[in-house]
PDB file of N, CA and C in Angstrom:
ATOM      1  N   MET A 123      -3.871  19.754 -13.724  1.00 66.00           N
ATOM      2  CA  MET A 123      -4.329  18.610 -13.886  1.00 66.00           C
ATOM      3  C   MET A 123      -5.980  18.755 -13.866  1.00 66.00           C
ATOM      4  N   ASP A 124      -6.867  18.399 -14.531  1.00 82.00           N
ATOM      5  CA  ASP A 124      -8.848  18.318 -14.218  1.00 82.00           C
ATOM      6  C   ASP A 124      -8.594  17.207 -13.735  1.00 82.00           C
ATOM      7  N   VAL A 125      -9.174  17.106 -12.974  1.00 81.00           N
ATOM      8  CA  VAL A 125     -10.211  15.522 -12.516  1.00 81.00           C
ATOM      9  C   VAL A 125     -11.615  15.794 -12.138  1.00 81.00           C
ATOM     10  N   THR A 126     -12.234  14.105 -13.282  1.00 90.00           N
ATOM     11  CA  THR A 126     -13.685  14.770 -13.463  1.00 90.00           C
ATOM     12  C   THR A 126     -14.005  14.044 -11.420  1.00 90.00           C
ATOM     13  N   PRO A 127     -15.307  14.330 -12.322  1.00 88.00           N
ATOM     14  CA  PRO A 127     -15.345  13.545 -11.235  1.00 88.00           C
ATOM     15  C   PRO A 127     -15.124  11.694 -11.660  1.00 88.00           C
ATOM     16  N   SER A 128     -15.559  11.245 -12.912  1.00 90.00           N
ATOM     17  CA  SER A 128     -15.283  10.211 -13.372  1.00 90.00           C
ATOM     18  C   SER A 128     -14.193   9.435 -12.708  1.00 90.00           C
ATOM     19  N   ASP A 129     -12.932  10.218 -13.215  1.00 89.00           N
ATOM     20  CA  ASP A 129     -11.735  10.577 -12.738  1.00 89.00           C
ATOM     21  C   ASP A 129     -11.714   9.841 -10.875  1.00 89.00           C
ATOM     22  N   LEU A 130     -12.110  10.709 -10.439  1.00 93.00           N
ATOM     23  CA  LEU A 130     -12.142  11.073  -9.089  1.00 93.00           C
ATOM     24  C   LEU A 130     -13.526   9.033  -7.747  1.00 93.00           C
ATOM     25  N   ASP A 131     -13.886   8.970  -8.778  1.00 94.00           N
ATOM     26  CA  ASP A 131     -14.721   8.238  -9.127  1.00 94.00           C
ATOM     27  C   ASP A 131     -13.266   6.781  -8.805  1.00 94.00           C
ATOM     28  N   ALA A 132     -12.853   6.652 -10.174  1.00 92.00           N
ATOM     29  CA  ALA A 132     -12.430   6.119 -10.279  1.00 92.00           C
ATOM     30  C   ALA A 132     -10.956   5.826  -9.753  1.00 92.00           C
ATOM     31  N   LEU A 133     -10.252   6.697  -8.513  1.00 92.00           N
ATOM     32  CA  LEU A 133      -9.684   7.040  -8.014  1.00 92.00           C
ATOM     33  C   LEU A 133     -10.181   6.164  -6.045  1.00 92.00           C
ATOM     34  N   THR A 134     -11.045   6.454  -6.032  1.00 95.00           N
ATOM     35  CA  THR A 134     -11.494   6.469  -5.100  1.00 95.00           C
ATOM     36  C   THR A 134     -11.358   4.868  -5.172  1.00 95.00           C
ATOM     37  N   GLU A 135     -12.135   3.902  -6.238  1.00 96.00           N
ATOM     38  CA  GLU A 135     -12.384   2.461  -6.224  1.00 96.00           C
ATOM     39  C   GLU A 135     -11.280   2.134  -6.198  1.00 96.00           C
ATOM     40  N   PHE A 136      -9.717   2.201  -6.446  1.00 95.00           N
ATOM     41  CA  PHE A 136      -8.817   2.212  -6.842  1.00 95.00           C
ATOM     42  C   PHE A 136      -7.726   2.504  -5.239  1.00 95.00           C
ATOM     43  N   ALA A 137      -7.994   3.008  -4.396  1.00 95.00           N
ATOM     44  CA  ALA A 137      -8.379   3.005  -3.374  1.00 95.00           C
ATOM     45  C   ALA A 137      -8.562   2.212  -2.862  1.00 95.00           C
ATOM     46  N   GLY A 138      -9.787   1.644  -2.546  1.00 97.00           N
ATOM     47  CA  GLY A 138     -10.563   0.844  -2.223  1.00 97.00           C
ATOM     48  C   GLY A 138      -9.866  -0.685  -2.461  1.00 97.00           C
ATOM     49  N   ARG A 139      -9.373  -0.598  -3.522  1.00 95.00           N
ATOM     50  CA  ARG A 139      -9.067  -2.130  -3.711  1.00 95.00           C
ATOM     51  C   ARG A 139      -7.496  -2.242  -3.118  1.00 95.00           C
ATOM     52  N   MET A 140      -6.554  -0.739  -2.712  1.00 95.00           N
ATOM     53  CA  MET A 140      -4.862  -0.635  -2.348  1.00 95.00           C
ATOM     54  C   MET A 140      -5.391  -1.065  -0.996  1.00 95.00           C
ATOM     55  N   ALA A 141      -6.921  -0.241  -0.123  1.00 96.00           N
ATOM     56  CA  ALA A 141      -6.651  -1.488   1.325  1.00 96.00           C
ATOM     57  C   ALA A 141      -6.911  -2.320   1.517  1.00 96.00           C
ATOM     58  N   ASP A 142      -7.717  -3.016   0.844  1.00 96.00           N
ATOM     59  CA  ASP A 142      -7.554  -4.604   0.506  1.00 96.00           C
ATOM     60  C   ASP A 142      -6.528  -5.380   0.192  1.00 96.00           C
ATOM     61  N   VAL A 143      -5.634  -5.909  -0.889  1.00 95.00           N
ATOM     62  CA  VAL A 143      -4.556  -5.934  -0.828  1.00 95.00           C
ATOM     63  C   VAL A 143      -3.110  -5.582   0.659  1.00 95.00           C
ATOM     64  N   ALA A 144      -3.437  -4.050   1.239  1.00 97.00           N
ATOM     65  CA  ALA A 144      -1.987  -4.259   2.214  1.00 97.00           C
ATOM     66  C   ALA A 144      -3.573  -4.733   3.240  1.00 97.00           C
ATOM     67  N   GLY A 145      -4.658  -4.932   3.806  1.00 96.00           N
ATOM     68  CA  GLY A 145      -4.869  -5.387   4.462  1.00 96.00           C
ATOM     69  C   GLY A 145      -5.081  -7.571   3.847  1.00 96.00           C
ATOM     70  N   LEU A 146      -4.730  -7.540   3.089  1.00 96.00           N
ATOM     71  CA  LEU A 146      -4.536  -9.328   2.804  1.00 96.00           C
ATOM     72  C   LEU A 146      -3.015  -9.240   3.341  1.00 96.00           C
ATOM     73  N   ALA A 147      -2.415  -8.163   2.048  1.00 95.00           N
ATOM     74  CA  ALA A 147      -0.571  -8.321   3.618  1.00 95.00           C
ATOM     75  C   ALA A 147      -0.262  -8.016   4.759  1.00 95.00           C
ATOM     76  N   VAL A 148      -1.192  -8.010   5.509  1.00 95.00           N
ATOM     77  CA  VAL A 148      -0.802  -7.303   6.910  1.00 95.00           C
ATOM     78  C   VAL A 148      -1.761  -7.904   7.990  1.00 95.00           C
ATOM     79  N   ARG A 149      -3.038  -8.726   7.081  1.00 96.00           N
ATOM     80  CA  ARG A 149      -3.310  -9.516   8.327  1.00 96.00           C
ATOM     81  C   ARG A 149      -2.971 -10.993   8.501  1.00 96.00           C
ATOM     82  N   LYS A 150      -1.306 -11.528   7.775  1.00 93.00           N
ATOM     83  CA  LYS A 150      -1.345 -13.337   8.289  1.00 93.00           C
ATOM     84  C   LYS A 150      -0.378 -12.646   9.231  1.00 93.00           C
ATOM     85  N   HIS A 151       0.001 -11.168   9.387  1.00 94.00           N
ATOM     86  CA  HIS A 151       0.443 -10.750  10.249  1.00 94.00           C
ATOM     87  C   HIS A 151       0.258 -10.834  11.596  1.00 94.00           C
ATOM     88  N   PHE A 152      -0.951 -10.616  11.630  1.00 94.00           N
ATOM     89  CA  PHE A 152      -2.126  -9.712  13.437  1.00 94.00           C
ATOM     90  C   PHE A 152      -2.302 -11.033  14.662  1.00 94.00           C
ATOM     91  N   ARG A 153      -1.434  -9.882  15.248  1.00 93.00           N
ATOM     92  CA  ARG A 153      -1.121 -11.292  16.693  1.00 93.00           C
ATOM     93  C   ARG A 153      -0.070 -11.655  16.331  1.00 93.00           C
ATOM     94  N   ALA A 154       0.827 -11.976  16.176  1.00 92.00           N
ATOM     95  CA  ALA A 154       1.979 -12.756  15.861  1.00 92.00           C
ATOM     96  C   ALA A 154       2.966 -12.160  16.341  1.00 92.00           C
ATOM     97  N   PRO A 155       3.597 -12.939  16.545  1.00 91.00           N
ATOM     98  CA  PRO A 155       5.162 -11.073  17.959  1.00 91.00           C
ATOM     99  C   PRO A 155       5.463 -10.946  16.077  1.00 91.00           C
ATOM    100  N   HIS A 156       6.633 -10.765  16.332  1.00 87.00           N
ATOM    101  CA  HIS A 156       7.467 -10.552  15.735  1.00 87.00           C
ATOM    102  C   HIS A 156       7.548  -8.785  15.578  1.00 87.00           C
ATOM    103  N   GLU A 157       9.509  -8.366  15.124  1.00 92.00           N
ATOM    104  CA  GLU A 157      10.931  -7.444  15.293  1.00 92.00           C
ATOM    105  C   GLU A 157       9.936  -6.740  15.098  1.00 92.00           C
ATOM    106  N   VAL A 158      10.477  -4.548  15.811  1.00 94.00           N
ATOM    107  CA  VAL A 158      10.339  -3.794  15.236  1.00 94.00           C
ATOM    108  C   VAL A 158      11.875  -3.681  14.296  1.00 94.00           C
ATOM    109  N   SER A 159      11.322  -2.819  13.381  1.00 96.00           N
ATOM    110  CA  SER A 159      13.111  -2.042  12.836  1.00 96.00           C
ATOM    111  C   SER A 159      12.557  -0.779  13.214  1.00 96.00           C
ATOM    112  N   THR A 160      13.869   0.322  13.034  1.00 95.00           N
ATOM    113  CA  THR A 160      14.383   0.955  12.688  1.00 95.00           C
ATOM    114  C   THR A 160      14.862   1.033  10.815  1.00 95.00           C
ATOM    115  N   LYS A 161      13.513   2.694  10.677  1.00 93.00           N
ATOM    116  CA  LYS A 161      13.964   3.434   9.373  1.00 93.00           C
ATOM    117  C   LYS A 161      15.646   4.259   9.571  1.00 93.00           C
ATOM    118  N   THR A 162      15.648   4.331   8.236  1.00 95.00           N
ATOM    119  CA  THR A 162      16.841   5.356   7.888  1.00 95.00           C
ATOM    120  C   THR A 162      17.102   7.215   8.604  1.00 95.00           C
ATOM    121  N   ASP A 163      14.591   7.275   8.835  1.00 96.00           N
ATOM    122  CA  ASP A 163      14.649   8.339  10.041  1.00 96.00           C
ATOM    123  C   ASP A 163      14.603   8.485  10.696  1.00 96.00           C
ATOM    124  N   GLY A 164      14.359   7.504  10.475  1.00 95.00           N
ATOM    125  CA  GLY A 164      14.198   6.808  12.374  1.00 95.00           C
ATOM    126  C   GLY A 164      12.813   6.355  13.362  1.00 95.00           C
ATOM    127  N   THR A 165      11.922   6.383  12.152  1.00 96.00           N
ATOM    128  CA  THR A 165      11.221   5.355  12.351  1.00 96.00           C
ATOM    129  C   THR A 165      10.442   4.175  12.332  1.00 96.00           C
ATOM    130  N   PRO A 166      10.132   3.412  12.715  1.00 96.00           N
ATOM    131  CA  PRO A 166       9.590   2.403  13.834  1.00 96.00           C
ATOM    132  C   PRO A 166       8.659   1.277  12.103  1.00 96.00           C
ATOM    133  N   VAL A 167       9.365  -0.125  11.891  1.00 96.00           N
ATOM    134  CA  VAL A 167       9.472   0.175  10.593  1.00 96.00           C
ATOM    135  C   VAL A 167       8.876  -1.999  11.189  1.00 96.00           C
ATOM    136  N   THR A 168       7.653  -2.356  10.867  1.00 95.00           N
ATOM    137  CA  THR A 168       7.486  -3.847  10.640  1.00 95.00           C
ATOM    138  C   THR A 168       7.571  -4.681   9.403  1.00 95.00           C
ATOM    139  N   VAL A 169       7.751  -6.096   9.584  1.00 95.00           N
ATOM    140  CA  VAL A 169       7.675  -6.727   8.088  1.00 95.00           C
ATOM    141  C   VAL A 169       6.206  -6.986   7.796  1.00 95.00           C
ATOM    142  N   ALA A 170       5.006  -6.730   8.641  1.00 96.00           N
ATOM    143  CA  ALA A 170       3.614  -6.321   7.975  1.00 96.00           C
ATOM    144  C   ALA A 170       3.831  -5.484   7.005  1.00 96.00           C
ATOM    145  N   ASP A 171       4.746  -3.522   7.621  1.00 95.00           N
ATOM    146  CA  ASP A 171       4.966  -2.601   7.481  1.00 95.00           C
ATOM    147  C   ASP A 171       5.560  -2.667   5.962  1.00 95.00           C
ATOM    148  N   ARG A 172       5.775  -3.729   5.178  1.00 95.00           N
ATOM    149  CA  ARG A 172       6.532  -2.935   4.900  1.00 95.00           C
ATOM    150  C   ARG A 172       6.556  -4.432   3.610  1.00 95.00           C
ATOM    151  N   GLU A 173       6.007  -5.031   3.368  1.00 96.00           N
ATOM    152  CA  GLU A 173       4.845  -6.439   2.434  1.00 96.00           C
ATOM    153  C   GLU A 173       4.149  -5.270   2.269  1.00 96.00           C
ATOM    154  N   ALA A 174       2.800  -4.159   3.519  1.00 96.00           N
ATOM    155  CA  ALA A 174       2.326  -3.549   2.623  1.00 96.00           C
ATOM    156  C   ALA A 174       2.137  -2.664   1.608  1.00 96.00           C
ATOM    157  N   GLU A 175       3.659  -1.999   2.144  1.00 95.00           N
ATOM    158  CA  GLU A 175       3.786  -0.597   1.487  1.00 95.00           C
ATOM    159  C   GLU A 175       4.973  -1.991  -0.382  1.00 95.00           C
ATOM    160  N   GLN A 176       4.675  -2.819  -0.291  1.00 96.00           N
ATOM    161  CA  GLN A 176       4.810  -3.007  -1.380  1.00 96.00           C
ATOM    162  C   GLN A 176       4.338  -4.243  -1.940  1.00 96.00           C
ATOM    163  N   VAL A 177       3.189  -4.315  -1.483  1.00 96.00           N
ATOM    164  CA  VAL A 177       2.095  -4.806  -2.291  1.00 96.00           C
ATOM    165  C   VAL A 177       1.125  -3.987  -2.626  1.00 96.00           C
ATOM    166  N   MET A 178       1.095  -2.827  -2.108  1.00 95.00           N
ATOM    167  CA  MET A 178       0.312  -1.315  -3.080  1.00 95.00           C
ATOM    168  C   MET A 178       1.769  -0.391  -3.882  1.00 95.00           C
ATOM    169  N   ARG A 179       2.552  -1.041  -3.865  1.00 95.00           N
ATOM    170  CA  ARG A 179       4.029  -0.151  -4.852  1.00 95.00           C
ATOM    171  C   ARG A 179       3.402  -1.311  -6.310  1.00 95.00           C
ATOM    172  N   GLU A 180       3.197  -3.005  -5.437  1.00 95.00           N
ATOM    173  CA  GLU A 180       2.922  -2.959  -7.687  1.00 95.00           C
ATOM    174  C   GLU A 180       1.916  -2.875  -7.538  1.00 95.00           C
ATOM    175  N   SER A 181       0.805  -2.373  -7.489  1.00 94.00           N
ATOM    176  CA  SER A 181      -1.035  -2.642  -7.427  1.00 94.00           C
ATOM    177  C   SER A 181      -1.441  -1.023  -8.339  1.00 94.00           C
ATOM    178  N   ILE A 182      -0.062  -0.044  -7.296  1.00 94.00           N
ATOM    179  CA  ILE A 182      -0.101   1.398  -8.466  1.00 94.00           C
ATOM    180  C   ILE A 182       0.929   1.818 -10.020  1.00 94.00           C
ATOM    181  N   GLU A 183       2.219   0.917 -10.415  1.00 94.00           N
ATOM    182  CA  GLU A 183       2.905   0.686 -10.803  1.00 94.00           C
ATOM    183  C   GLU A 183       2.186  -0.426 -12.236  1.00 94.00           C
ATOM    184  N   LEU A 184       1.631  -1.425 -11.767  1.00 94.00           N
ATOM    185  CA  LEU A 184       0.269  -1.983 -13.073  1.00 94.00           C
ATOM    186  C   LEU A 184      -1.004  -1.016 -12.852  1.00 94.00           C
ATOM    187  N   SER A 185      -1.409  -0.250 -12.467  1.00 92.00           N
ATOM    188  CA  SER A 185      -2.427   0.619 -12.412  1.00 92.00           C
ATOM    189  C   SER A 185      -1.933   1.789 -13.018  1.00 92.00           C
ATOM    190  N   PHE A 186      -1.031   1.685 -13.149  1.00 89.00           N
ATOM    191  CA  PHE A 186      -0.406   3.913 -13.003  1.00 89.00           C
ATOM    192  C   PHE A 186       0.993   3.740 -13.375  1.00 89.00           C
ATOM    193  N   PRO A 187       1.661   3.290 -14.955  1.00 92.00           N
ATOM    194  CA  PRO A 187       3.050   3.182 -14.743  1.00 92.00           C
ATOM    195  C   PRO A 187       3.886   4.310 -15.198  1.00 92.00           C
ATOM    196  N   ASN A 188       2.682   5.417 -15.514  1.00 90.00           N
ATOM    197  CA  ASN A 188       2.638   7.015 -15.469  1.00 90.00           C
ATOM    198  C   ASN A 188       3.580   7.393 -13.819  1.00 90.00           C
ATOM    199  N   HIS A 189       3.382   7.176 -13.136  1.00 85.00           N
ATOM    200  CA  HIS A 189       3.371   7.489 -12.049  1.00 85.00           C
ATOM    201  C   HIS A 189       4.613   7.512 -11.061  1.00 85.00           C
ATOM    202  N   GLY A 190       5.620   8.591 -10.819  1.00 83.00           N
ATOM    203  CA  GLY A 190       6.154   8.030  -9.766  1.00 83.00           C
ATOM    204  C   GLY A 190       5.129   7.629  -8.579  1.00 83.00           C
ATOM    205  N   ILE A 191       6.420   7.262  -7.439  1.00 81.00           N
ATOM    206  CA  ILE A 191       6.174   6.838  -6.349  1.00 81.00           C
ATOM    207  C   ILE A 191       7.463   7.580  -4.961  1.00 81.00           C
TER     208      ILE A 191
END
């Protein structure tokens, strides 16, 4: 797959939007008490982590419906 400078610009802009939506999702949990659970692979995860992942997945699916996650 050939990626043009225009493609890179668009993907960079999209990555910035991902950071913004994830930031909004996790910001409400900042300095709040939270539980840490363990994923099936043994890594820790919080509600903030799961919410950030969910909003990013939704954004990717809307913007790039043919891409797998």
